Amino acid sequence: MRLKTRPSHREKQLSEDKNFLHRFGYAQELLRDMGGFSNFAISFSIISILTGAVSLYGHGLTYGGTGMMGFGWPLVALFCMMVAASMAELASAIPTAGALYHWASLLGNKRWGWYTAWINLIGQIGIVAGIDYSVAFFADGLLSPVLGYRMTETTTLIIFALVLVSHGVLNHVGIRIVARLNDFSAWYHLGVVLILVVSLAGFGKGELQPVDSLFRLGETFSDKPYWLAFLIGLLQAQWTFTGYDASAHTIEETIHPRVRAPWGIFSSVAFSFVAGMIMLAFVTLSIQDVHAAVSADNPFIFVISQALGSTFGQVVLWMIVLAMWFCGLSSVTSFSRMMYAFARDRGMPRSDWFARINKHYRTPVAAIWLAVILSFILALTDYFIKLVNPDTTYTTLAFLTGVSVVGLYVSYGIPIWLRLIAESKGRFTPRHLGPWNLGKWGRTVAILALLWIAIISVVMVIPPNQNAGIALIMMMIVLLIMDLTYYRHHFPGPEAALQVSPEELARREAEFHD
Amino acid sequence: MTMLGVLLILAACAVALAIGIIANRNVRAFNEETHESFLGDRKERDAFEDPSVS
């Protein structure tokens, strides 16, 4: 199944991919230009061990102590790999940009698909907001002492808006530049991790702690019993391992998608696990005083500054901020493609706008900017809540990441669950599996993945992060109202695309000549 | 505890490798002739009234 890179083979493969997409009733409107590495890179960049594991490092350390890094990270990774493998199987079988929502529509029905899409979109809003807020939070913390201003929620929000706009502009301009930046981002992430690890191991100011300290359980800096604190602390790893559905959302832009996109989904999680484990181990072993680190405004910045000194530490931290920025760039791409696919099937208000592809840039421009605006509104909502109630104890990051984890993982779980039901009813059989499949192990892996999703969906919204749960419930109420008052009868679903004639598909594709 | 932690890390690595090996084997053995695209049931159903998916 390996793809040769000679132009003739590429053209043949592109033609095959387009014809395969036609089977699902969709025209090849997006530019199919991404190779296997680009597909992997977009998910690897969104997972971004330098964003999730770093920005929530303080959260993990506070609740689970140093043992959170030694036990929490591999535990979460183990189950996330099963979720990723189950999703990869479905991506290989149904390779369309709608991904989760399209899988749910075909495996269940269009209303399951509609809910899956909206829950995924809610999660996507949370992940874009959470990532770009992380960029702003770290950049603000590094800029304020240099420029001599006081870091506040307002200054962070302003930087957050600027970061979002930069991601909107680059995504607007085109998939080629974003794909190149994603490719670079993957190498960049690995490079920064290497620099960080070598610096901490070879040039740290203090001795590395014994390995035992990485696996020390029973130490929490919260007021919760340890077992509960440990579960709450898992948010650090769990939020990191989100967003790898991006490889499926960009599947209509990937050459040879039935093999490359599933590998992108699975390998991005697996490689992130390994690289993240190494990074977290060295950072944690560099901590000289855990109490002081936990008490710091930003424990990660504190640990790095203590270990590497102020100047070099700042350089490394700026490199991490840039990695986070790359992560946000990729997440806007993924979010916009999901929205485009959903609008293409008329699942949201003003679908005609958001399904439109810009003929010059070949990108869903309206969907990109809606992704930017919705992400800003989510963070703005939290900003106003804190203005009204300044004594809130949760952090904005915990709120945004809690929303994204639950939203995304519930939307990951629905099609996996529907697949198990479809299999038990004999509707989905081994002959429907794509080339990337786990054979007889697929069912076991899917069941374990679902169990994990059920657990974390509860754990991520229990106090002190209950506001994320409340926000999700309110969003679900809005969805129910939307569904019952309108979409129940007016959403045609992706099955309607199957009625589109080959002539109509050809006409649509003729509008997009390179 | 250290031994337990190392075992957990090794277990995660082993699962990653096993999934990768199985998937790679199946990709190479894939036969397009026996594959059928899954397009769902062509007729529309309401999941929330259908016991098979609720």
Coordinates of C-alpha atoms in Angstrom, one line a residue:
Chain A
M1 CA 0.0 0.0 0.0
R2 CA 3.0 2.3 0.0
L3 CA 2.6 5.3 -2.2
K4 CA 5.3 6.1 -4.8
T5 CA 6.0 9.8 -5.2
R6 CA 6.3 9.8 -9.0
P7 CA 3.8 12.3 -10.5
S8 CA 2.0 9.6 -12.5
H9 CA 1.4 7.6 -9.4
R10 CA 0.3 10.7 -7.5
E11 CA -2.2 11.6 -10.2
K12 CA -3.5 8.0 -10.2
Q13 CA -3.8 8.1 -6.4
L14 CA -5.6 11.5 -6.5
S15 CA -8.1 10.1 -9.0
E16 CA -8.7 7.0 -6.9
D17 CA -9.2 9.2 -3.8
K18 CA -11.6 11.5 -5.6
N19 CA -13.6 8.5 -6.9
F20 CA -13.8 7.0 -3.4
L21 CA -15.1 10.3 -2.0
H22 CA -17.8 10.3 -4.7
R23 CA -19.1 7.1 -3.3
F24 CA -20.2 9.1 -0.3
G25 CA -21.8 11.7 -2.5
Y26 CA -19.2 14.5 -2.0
A27 CA -17.3 16.5 -4.5
Q28 CA -13.6 17.0 -4.1
E29 CA -13.8 20.7 -3.2
L30 CA -10.9 21.0 -0.8
L31 CA -7.4 20.9 -2.2
R32 CA -6.0 17.3 -1.7
D33 CA -2.3 18.1 -1.2
M34 CA -1.4 16.6 2.2
G35 CA 1.0 13.7 2.5
G36 CA 1.2 11.2 5.3
F37 CA 3.6 13.2 7.4
S38 CA 1.4 16.4 7.1
N39 CA -1.6 14.4 8.2
F40 CA 0.3 13.1 11.2
A41 CA 1.8 16.5 11.9
I42 CA -1.5 18.2 12.2
S43 CA -2.7 15.9 14.9
F44 CA 0.7 15.8 16.6
S45 CA 0.7 19.6 16.6
I46 CA -2.7 19.8 18.1
I47 CA -1.9 17.2 20.8
S48 CA 1.2 19.3 21.3
I49 CA 2.9 17.9 24.4
L50 CA 4.4 21.4 24.8
T51 CA 0.9 22.9 25.2
G52 CA -1.3 20.5 27.2
A53 CA 1.4 18.9 29.4
V54 CA 3.1 22.3 30.0
S55 CA 0.1 24.6 30.5
L56 CA -1.6 22.2 32.9
Y57 CA 1.6 21.1 34.6
G58 CA 0.8 23.1 37.7
H59 CA -2.7 21.5 37.7
G60 CA -1.3 17.9 37.6
L61 CA 1.4 18.7 40.2
T62 CA -1.0 20.4 42.6
Y63 CA -3.5 17.5 42.6
G64 CA -1.4 14.4 42.0
G65 CA 2.1 15.5 43.1
T66 CA 5.1 14.3 41.2
G67 CA 3.5 10.8 40.9
M68 CA 1.0 12.3 38.5
M69 CA 3.8 12.5 35.8
G70 CA 5.0 9.0 36.4
F71 CA 1.6 7.3 36.6
G72 CA -1.0 9.7 35.3
W73 CA 0.7 10.3 31.9
P74 CA 1.2 6.6 30.8
L75 CA -2.2 5.6 32.3
V76 CA -4.1 8.2 30.2
A77 CA -1.9 7.5 27.1
L78 CA -2.6 3.8 27.3
F79 CA -6.4 4.3 27.0
C80 CA -6.1 7.2 24.6
M81 CA -4.2 5.0 22.2
M82 CA -7.2 2.6 22.3
V83 CA -9.6 5.5 21.6
A84 CA -7.3 6.6 18.8
A85 CA -7.1 3.1 17.3
S86 CA -10.9 2.7 17.3
M87 CA -11.2 6.1 15.6
A88 CA -8.5 5.2 13.1
E89 CA -10.5 2.1 12.1
L90 CA -13.6 4.2 11.4
A91 CA -11.6 6.8 9.5
S92 CA -10.2 4.1 7.3
A93 CA -13.7 2.8 6.6
I94 CA -15.5 6.1 6.1
P95 CA -12.9 8.7 5.0
T96 CA -14.8 12.0 4.9
A97 CA -14.1 15.3 6.5
G98 CA -17.2 15.1 8.7
A99 CA -15.5 12.2 10.4
L100 CA -17.1 11.6 13.8
Y101 CA -20.4 13.0 12.8
H102 CA -20.5 11.2 9.5
W103 CA -19.5 7.9 11.1
A104 CA -22.3 8.4 13.7
S105 CA -24.8 9.3 11.0
L106 CA -24.0 6.1 9.0
L107 CA -23.6 3.8 11.9
G108 CA -26.6 5.1 13.8
N109 CA -28.7 7.7 12.0
K110 CA -28.6 11.3 11.0
R111 CA -29.8 12.5 14.4
W112 CA -27.0 10.7 16.2
G113 CA -24.8 12.4 13.7
W114 CA -26.3 15.8 14.3
Y115 CA -25.7 15.5 18.1
T116 CA -22.2 14.1 17.6
A117 CA -21.3 17.1 15.3
W118 CA -22.5 19.7 17.8
I119 CA -20.9 18.0 20.8
N120 CA -17.6 17.8 18.8
L121 CA -18.0 21.5 17.8
I122 CA -18.4 22.4 21.5
G123 CA -15.3 20.5 22.3
Q124 CA -13.5 22.1 19.3
I125 CA -14.4 25.6 20.6
G126 CA -13.0 24.6 24.0
I127 CA -9.8 23.2 22.5
V128 CA -9.0 26.2 20.3
A129 CA -9.8 28.6 23.2
G130 CA -7.8 26.5 25.6
I131 CA -4.7 26.3 23.4
D132 CA -4.7 30.0 22.4
Y133 CA -5.4 31.0 26.0
S134 CA -2.3 29.0 27.0
V135 CA -0.3 30.9 24.4
A136 CA -1.6 34.2 25.8
F137 CA -1.1 33.1 29.4
F138 CA 2.5 32.1 28.9
A139 CA 3.3 35.0 26.6
D140 CA 1.7 37.5 29.0
G141 CA 3.7 36.0 31.9
L142 CA 6.9 36.3 30.0
L143 CA 6.2 39.8 28.5
S144 CA 4.9 41.6 31.6
P145 CA 8.3 41.7 33.5
V146 CA 10.2 42.7 30.4
L147 CA 7.8 45.5 29.3
G148 CA 7.0 46.5 32.8
Y149 CA 3.3 46.1 33.0
R150 CA 1.1 44.1 35.4
M151 CA -0.3 40.9 34.1
T152 CA -4.1 40.7 34.5
E153 CA -7.0 38.7 33.1
T154 CA -7.5 41.7 30.7
T155 CA -4.0 41.7 29.3
T156 CA -4.2 37.9 28.8
L157 CA -7.5 38.3 27.0
I158 CA -6.1 41.0 24.7
I159 CA -3.1 38.7 23.8
F160 CA -5.5 35.8 23.4
A161 CA -7.5 37.8 20.8
L162 CA -4.3 38.7 18.8
V163 CA -3.2 35.1 18.8
L164 CA -6.6 34.0 17.5
V165 CA -6.6 36.6 14.7
S166 CA -3.1 35.4 13.6
H167 CA -4.4 31.9 13.3
G168 CA -7.5 33.0 11.5
V169 CA -5.5 34.9 8.9
L170 CA -3.0 32.1 8.2
N171 CA -5.8 29.5 7.9
H172 CA -7.7 31.9 5.6
V173 CA -4.7 32.2 3.3
G174 CA -4.5 28.5 2.6
I175 CA -4.0 24.9 3.3
R176 CA -0.5 24.8 1.6
I177 CA 1.1 27.3 4.0
V178 CA -0.7 25.7 7.0
A179 CA 0.4 22.2 6.0
R180 CA 4.0 23.4 5.6
L181 CA 3.8 25.1 9.1
N182 CA 2.3 21.9 10.5
D183 CA 5.1 19.9 9.1
F184 CA 7.6 22.3 10.6
S185 CA 5.7 22.3 13.9
A186 CA 6.0 18.5 14.3
W187 CA 9.8 18.7 14.0
Y188 CA 9.9 21.9 16.0
H189 CA 8.0 20.1 18.9
L190 CA 10.5 17.3 18.9
G191 CA 13.4 19.7 18.7
V192 CA 12.2 21.8 21.6
V193 CA 11.6 18.7 23.7
L194 CA 15.2 17.5 22.9
I195 CA 16.7 20.9 23.8
L196 CA 14.7 20.9 27.0
V197 CA 15.7 17.4 28.0
V198 CA 19.4 17.9 27.2
S199 CA 19.4 21.2 29.0
L200 CA 17.8 19.8 32.1
A201 CA 20.0 16.7 32.1
G202 CA 23.3 18.3 31.2
F203 CA 23.1 22.0 32.2
G204 CA 20.6 22.1 35.1
K205 CA 21.7 24.2 38.1
G206 CA 20.8 21.4 40.5
E207 CA 21.1 17.7 40.6
L208 CA 18.3 15.6 39.1
Q209 CA 16.2 14.0 41.8
P210 CA 16.2 10.2 42.1
V211 CA 13.9 8.4 39.7
D212 CA 11.8 7.2 42.6
S213 CA 10.4 10.7 43.0
L214 CA 8.7 10.5 39.6
F215 CA 6.6 7.6 40.9
R216 CA 5.8 9.0 44.3
L217 CA 2.1 8.5 45.1
G218 CA 0.1 9.8 48.0
E219 CA 1.3 13.5 47.9
T220 CA -1.3 16.1 47.0
F221 CA -1.3 19.9 47.5
S222 CA -5.0 20.1 47.3
D223 CA -7.7 19.7 50.0
K224 CA -9.0 16.5 48.4
P225 CA -8.3 12.9 49.4
Y226 CA -5.4 11.6 47.2
W227 CA -7.4 9.1 45.1
L228 CA -9.8 11.9 44.1
A229 CA -7.0 14.5 43.7
F230 CA -5.2 12.0 41.4
L231 CA -8.3 11.6 39.2
I232 CA -8.8 15.4 39.0
G233 CA -5.1 15.8 38.1
L234 CA -5.5 13.5 35.1
L235 CA -6.9 16.5 33.3
Q236 CA -3.3 17.5 32.5
A237 CA -2.7 14.4 30.4
Q238 CA -6.2 13.9 29.3
W239 CA -6.4 17.4 27.8
T240 CA -3.0 16.9 26.1
F241 CA -4.4 13.8 24.3
T242 CA -7.2 15.6 22.5
G243 CA -7.6 16.9 19.0
Y244 CA -6.2 14.0 17.1
D245 CA -9.5 13.8 15.2
A246 CA -7.8 16.5 13.1
S247 CA -6.3 13.8 10.9
A248 CA -9.8 12.6 10.1
H249 CA -11.1 16.2 9.6
T250 CA -8.4 16.8 7.0
I251 CA -8.9 13.5 5.4
E252 CA -10.3 15.0 2.2
E253 CA -7.1 17.0 1.9
T254 CA -4.9 13.9 2.4
I255 CA -3.6 11.8 -0.5
H256 CA -4.2 8.1 0.1
P257 CA -6.5 8.9 3.0
R258 CA -7.7 5.4 4.0
V259 CA -4.2 4.5 5.2
R260 CA -2.5 7.7 5.9
A261 CA -5.2 9.4 8.0
P262 CA -5.6 6.4 10.4
W263 CA -1.9 6.2 10.8
G264 CA -2.0 10.0 11.5
I265 CA -4.6 9.5 14.2
F266 CA -2.9 6.6 16.0
S267 CA 0.8 7.5 15.6
S268 CA 0.3 11.1 16.7
V269 CA -1.0 9.8 20.1
A270 CA 1.7 7.1 20.3
F271 CA 4.6 9.4 19.5
S272 CA 3.2 12.1 21.8
F273 CA 3.1 9.6 24.7
V274 CA 6.8 8.7 24.3
A275 CA 8.1 12.2 23.7
G276 CA 5.8 13.6 26.5
M277 CA 6.9 10.9 29.0
I278 CA 10.6 11.8 28.4
M279 CA 9.9 15.5 28.8
L280 CA 7.8 15.2 31.9
A281 CA 10.2 12.9 33.5
F282 CA 13.2 15.3 33.2
V283 CA 11.1 18.4 34.1
T284 CA 9.8 16.7 37.2
L285 CA 13.2 15.2 38.2
S286 CA 14.5 18.8 38.0
I287 CA 12.2 20.1 40.7
Q288 CA 14.3 20.9 43.8
D289 CA 11.4 22.1 46.0
V290 CA 7.9 20.8 45.1
H291 CA 6.1 23.0 47.6
A292 CA 7.7 26.2 46.1
A293 CA 6.9 25.0 42.6
V294 CA 3.2 24.4 43.4
S295 CA 3.0 27.8 45.2
A296 CA 4.3 29.7 42.1
D297 CA 2.0 31.6 39.8
N298 CA 3.1 29.3 37.0
P299 CA 4.7 26.2 38.3
F300 CA 6.2 25.2 34.9
I301 CA 7.9 28.6 34.4
F302 CA 9.1 28.4 38.0
V303 CA 10.7 24.9 37.5
I304 CA 12.4 25.8 34.3
S305 CA 13.7 29.2 35.5
Q306 CA 15.0 27.5 38.7
A307 CA 16.7 24.7 36.8
L308 CA 18.1 26.6 33.8
G309 CA 18.5 30.1 35.2
S310 CA 16.5 33.1 34.2
T311 CA 18.0 34.0 30.8
F312 CA 18.3 30.5 29.2
G313 CA 15.1 29.5 30.9
Q314 CA 13.3 32.4 29.3
V315 CA 14.6 31.4 25.9
V316 CA 13.3 27.9 26.3
L317 CA 10.0 29.1 27.5
W318 CA 9.6 31.4 24.5
M319 CA 10.3 28.3 22.3
I320 CA 7.5 26.6 24.1
V321 CA 5.2 29.5 23.5
L322 CA 5.9 29.2 19.8
A323 CA 5.1 25.5 19.9
M324 CA 1.8 26.4 21.6
W325 CA 1.1 28.9 18.8
F326 CA 1.7 26.2 16.2
C327 CA -0.7 24.0 18.1
G328 CA -3.4 26.7 18.0
L329 CA -2.9 27.1 14.2
S330 CA -3.6 23.4 13.6
S331 CA -6.6 23.4 15.9
V332 CA -8.3 26.2 13.9
T333 CA -7.7 24.2 10.7
S334 CA -9.3 21.1 12.2
F335 CA -12.2 23.0 13.7
S336 CA -13.0 24.8 10.5
R337 CA -12.9 21.6 8.4
M338 CA -15.3 19.9 10.8
M339 CA -17.6 22.9 10.6
Y340 CA -17.4 23.0 6.8
A341 CA -18.3 19.3 6.6
F342 CA -21.3 19.8 8.9
A343 CA -22.5 22.9 7.1
R344 CA -22.1 21.0 3.8
D345 CA -24.9 18.7 5.1
R346 CA -26.9 21.7 6.3
G347 CA -26.6 20.9 10.0
M348 CA -26.2 24.4 11.4
P349 CA -27.7 27.9 11.0
R350 CA -26.5 29.7 7.8
S351 CA -25.0 26.5 6.5
D352 CA -24.7 28.0 3.0
W353 CA -22.1 30.5 4.3
F354 CA -20.1 28.0 6.3
A355 CA -20.0 25.4 3.6
R356 CA -18.6 27.8 1.1
I357 CA -15.0 27.3 -0.1
N358 CA -13.1 30.3 -1.2
K359 CA -12.3 29.7 -4.8
H360 CA -8.9 31.5 -4.6
Y361 CA -7.5 30.0 -1.4
R362 CA -9.5 26.7 -1.5
T363 CA -10.3 27.1 2.2
P364 CA -13.6 27.4 4.1
V365 CA -13.1 31.0 5.0
A366 CA -16.4 31.7 6.8
A367 CA -16.0 28.5 8.9
I368 CA -12.5 29.6 9.9
W369 CA -13.6 33.0 11.2
L370 CA -16.6 31.5 13.0
A371 CA -14.1 29.1 14.7
V372 CA -12.1 32.1 15.8
I373 CA -15.1 34.1 17.0
L374 CA -16.7 31.3 18.9
S375 CA -13.4 30.5 20.7
F376 CA -13.1 34.1 21.7
I377 CA -16.7 34.2 23.0
L378 CA -16.1 31.2 25.2
A379 CA -13.0 32.8 26.9
L380 CA -14.9 36.1 27.1
T381 CA -17.7 34.4 28.9
D382 CA -15.4 33.1 31.5
Y383 CA -13.8 36.6 31.8
F384 CA -17.1 38.2 32.6
I385 CA -18.0 35.4 35.1
K386 CA -14.8 36.2 36.9
L387 CA -15.5 39.9 36.8
V388 CA -18.9 39.3 38.5
N389 CA -17.4 36.7 40.9
P390 CA -13.7 37.5 41.5
D391 CA -13.4 34.9 44.3
T392 CA -13.7 31.9 41.9
T393 CA -11.1 29.3 42.7
Y394 CA -10.9 27.6 39.3
T395 CA -8.6 28.8 36.6
T396 CA -9.8 29.8 33.1
L397 CA -7.6 27.1 31.6
A398 CA -9.2 24.4 33.7
F399 CA -12.6 25.6 32.6
L400 CA -11.7 25.7 28.9
T401 CA -9.9 22.4 28.9
G402 CA -12.6 20.7 30.9
V403 CA -15.2 21.7 28.3
S404 CA -12.9 20.6 25.5
V405 CA -12.0 17.2 27.0
V406 CA -15.6 16.2 27.7
G407 CA -17.0 17.6 24.5
L408 CA -14.4 16.0 22.3
Y409 CA -14.3 12.6 24.1
V410 CA -18.1 12.2 24.1
S411 CA -18.1 12.9 20.4
Y412 CA -15.2 10.4 20.0
G413 CA -17.2 7.8 22.0
I414 CA -20.6 8.1 20.2
P415 CA -19.5 6.6 16.8
I416 CA -17.3 4.0 18.6
W417 CA -20.4 2.9 20.5
L418 CA -22.6 3.0 17.5
R419 CA -20.1 0.8 15.6
L420 CA -20.3 -1.8 18.3
I421 CA -24.1 -1.8 18.1
A422 CA -24.0 -1.9 14.3
E423 CA -21.6 -4.9 14.5
S424 CA -23.9 -6.7 16.9
K425 CA -26.8 -6.1 14.5
G426 CA -24.8 -7.4 11.6
R427 CA -25.0 -4.0 9.8
F428 CA -21.3 -3.2 10.1
T429 CA -19.2 -6.3 9.1
P430 CA -15.5 -7.0 8.6
R431 CA -15.9 -6.3 4.8
H432 CA -16.8 -2.7 5.7
L433 CA -13.5 -2.2 7.5
G434 CA -11.0 -0.1 5.6
P435 CA -7.3 -1.2 5.1
W436 CA -6.3 0.1 8.5
N437 CA -8.1 -2.2 11.0
L438 CA -7.4 -4.3 14.1
G439 CA -9.3 -7.4 12.9
K440 CA -10.6 -9.4 15.8
W441 CA -9.1 -7.1 18.3
G442 CA -11.1 -4.1 17.1
R443 CA -14.1 -4.9 19.3
T444 CA -12.1 -5.4 22.5
V445 CA -10.1 -2.2 21.9
A446 CA -13.4 -0.3 21.3
I447 CA -15.0 -1.5 24.5
L448 CA -11.9 -0.5 26.6
A449 CA -11.9 2.9 24.8
L450 CA -15.6 3.5 25.7
L451 CA -15.0 2.5 29.4
W452 CA -12.3 5.1 29.6
I453 CA -14.4 7.8 27.9
A454 CA -17.2 7.1 30.4
I455 CA -14.8 7.5 33.4
I456 CA -13.1 10.7 32.2
S457 CA -16.3 12.4 31.2
V458 CA -17.3 12.3 34.9
V459 CA -13.9 13.0 36.4
M460 CA -13.2 16.1 34.3
V461 CA -16.2 18.0 35.5
I462 CA -16.3 17.3 39.2
P463 CA -15.5 20.1 41.7
P464 CA -13.5 22.2 41.5
N465 CA -14.1 22.2 37.7
Q466 CA -17.9 21.9 38.0
N467 CA -18.4 25.1 35.9
A468 CA -17.2 23.2 32.9
G469 CA -20.0 20.6 33.6
I470 CA -22.5 23.4 34.0
A471 CA -21.4 25.0 30.8
L472 CA -21.7 21.7 29.0
I473 CA -25.2 21.0 30.4
M474 CA -26.4 24.5 29.3
M475 CA -25.0 23.9 25.8
M476 CA -26.8 20.5 25.7
I477 CA -30.0 22.2 26.6
V478 CA -29.5 24.7 23.7
L479 CA -28.9 21.8 21.4
L480 CA -32.0 20.0 22.5
I481 CA -34.1 23.1 21.8
M482 CA -32.5 23.5 18.4
D483 CA -33.1 19.9 17.6
L484 CA -36.7 19.7 18.8
T485 CA -37.8 23.0 17.3
Y486 CA -36.2 22.8 13.9
Y487 CA -33.5 20.3 13.0
R488 CA -35.5 17.2 13.9
H489 CA -37.4 17.7 10.8
H490 CA -35.1 19.8 8.6
F491 CA -31.7 18.2 8.8
P492 CA -31.2 16.1 5.7
G493 CA -28.0 14.4 7.1
P494 CA -25.1 13.1 5.1
E495 CA -27.2 10.4 3.5
A496 CA -28.8 13.1 1.4
A497 CA -25.5 13.5 -0.3
L498 CA -25.9 10.0 -1.7
Q499 CA -28.7 11.4 -3.9
V500 CA -26.3 13.8 -5.7
S501 CA -25.7 12.8 -9.2
P502 CA -22.2 12.3 -10.8
E503 CA -22.9 15.2 -13.1
E504 CA -23.6 17.5 -10.2
L505 CA -20.4 16.3 -8.5
A506 CA -18.5 17.0 -11.7
R507 CA -20.1 20.4 -12.0
R508 CA -19.1 21.3 -8.4
E509 CA -15.5 20.2 -8.9
A510 CA -15.2 22.1 -12.2
E511 CA -15.6 25.3 -10.1
F512 CA -12.3 24.5 -8.4
H513 CA -9.5 24.3 -10.9
D514 CA -5.9 24.9 -9.7
Chain B
M1 CA 6.1 2.0 43.4
T2 CA 8.9 2.7 41.0
M3 CA 8.7 -0.8 39.6
L4 CA 5.0 -0.5 39.2
G5 CA 5.4 2.8 37.3
V6 CA 8.0 1.4 35.0
L7 CA 5.7 -1.6 34.3
L8 CA 2.9 0.8 33.4
I9 CA 5.1 2.7 31.0
L10 CA 6.3 -0.6 29.4
A11 CA 2.7 -1.8 29.2
A12 CA 1.7 1.4 27.3
C13 CA 4.6 1.0 24.9
A14 CA 3.7 -2.7 24.4
V15 CA 0.1 -1.8 23.5
A16 CA 1.2 0.9 21.1
L17 CA 3.5 -1.6 19.4
A18 CA 0.9 -4.3 19.2
I19 CA -1.7 -2.1 17.7
G20 CA 0.8 -0.7 15.2
I21 CA 2.0 -4.2 14.2
I22 CA -1.6 -5.6 13.8
A23 CA -2.7 -2.5 11.8
N24 CA 0.3 -2.6 9.6
R25 CA -0.2 -6.3 8.8
N26 CA -3.8 -5.7 7.9
V27 CA -3.0 -2.7 5.7
R28 CA -0.6 -4.9 3.7
A29 CA -3.1 -7.8 3.5
F30 CA -6.0 -5.6 2.5
N31 CA -7.9 -6.8 -0.5
E32 CA -9.9 -4.1 -2.3
E33 CA -12.0 -6.8 -4.1
T34 CA -13.6 -7.9 -0.8
H35 CA -14.2 -4.5 0.5
E36 CA -17.6 -2.8 0.6
S37 CA -18.1 0.9 1.3
F38 CA -20.3 1.4 4.4
L39 CA -23.0 3.8 3.4
G40 CA -25.4 3.0 6.3
D41 CA -29.0 2.1 5.8
R42 CA -30.3 4.1 2.9
K43 CA -33.7 4.5 4.5
E44 CA -33.9 7.1 7.3
R45 CA -34.6 6.0 10.8
D46 CA -35.2 7.9 14.0
A47 CA -32.6 6.7 16.5
F48 CA -34.5 8.0 19.4
E49 CA -37.4 5.8 18.6
D50 CA -35.3 2.9 17.4
P51 CA -34.4 0.4 20.2
S52 CA -31.4 -0.8 18.3
V53 CA -29.5 2.4 18.9
S54 CA -31.1 3.8 22.1

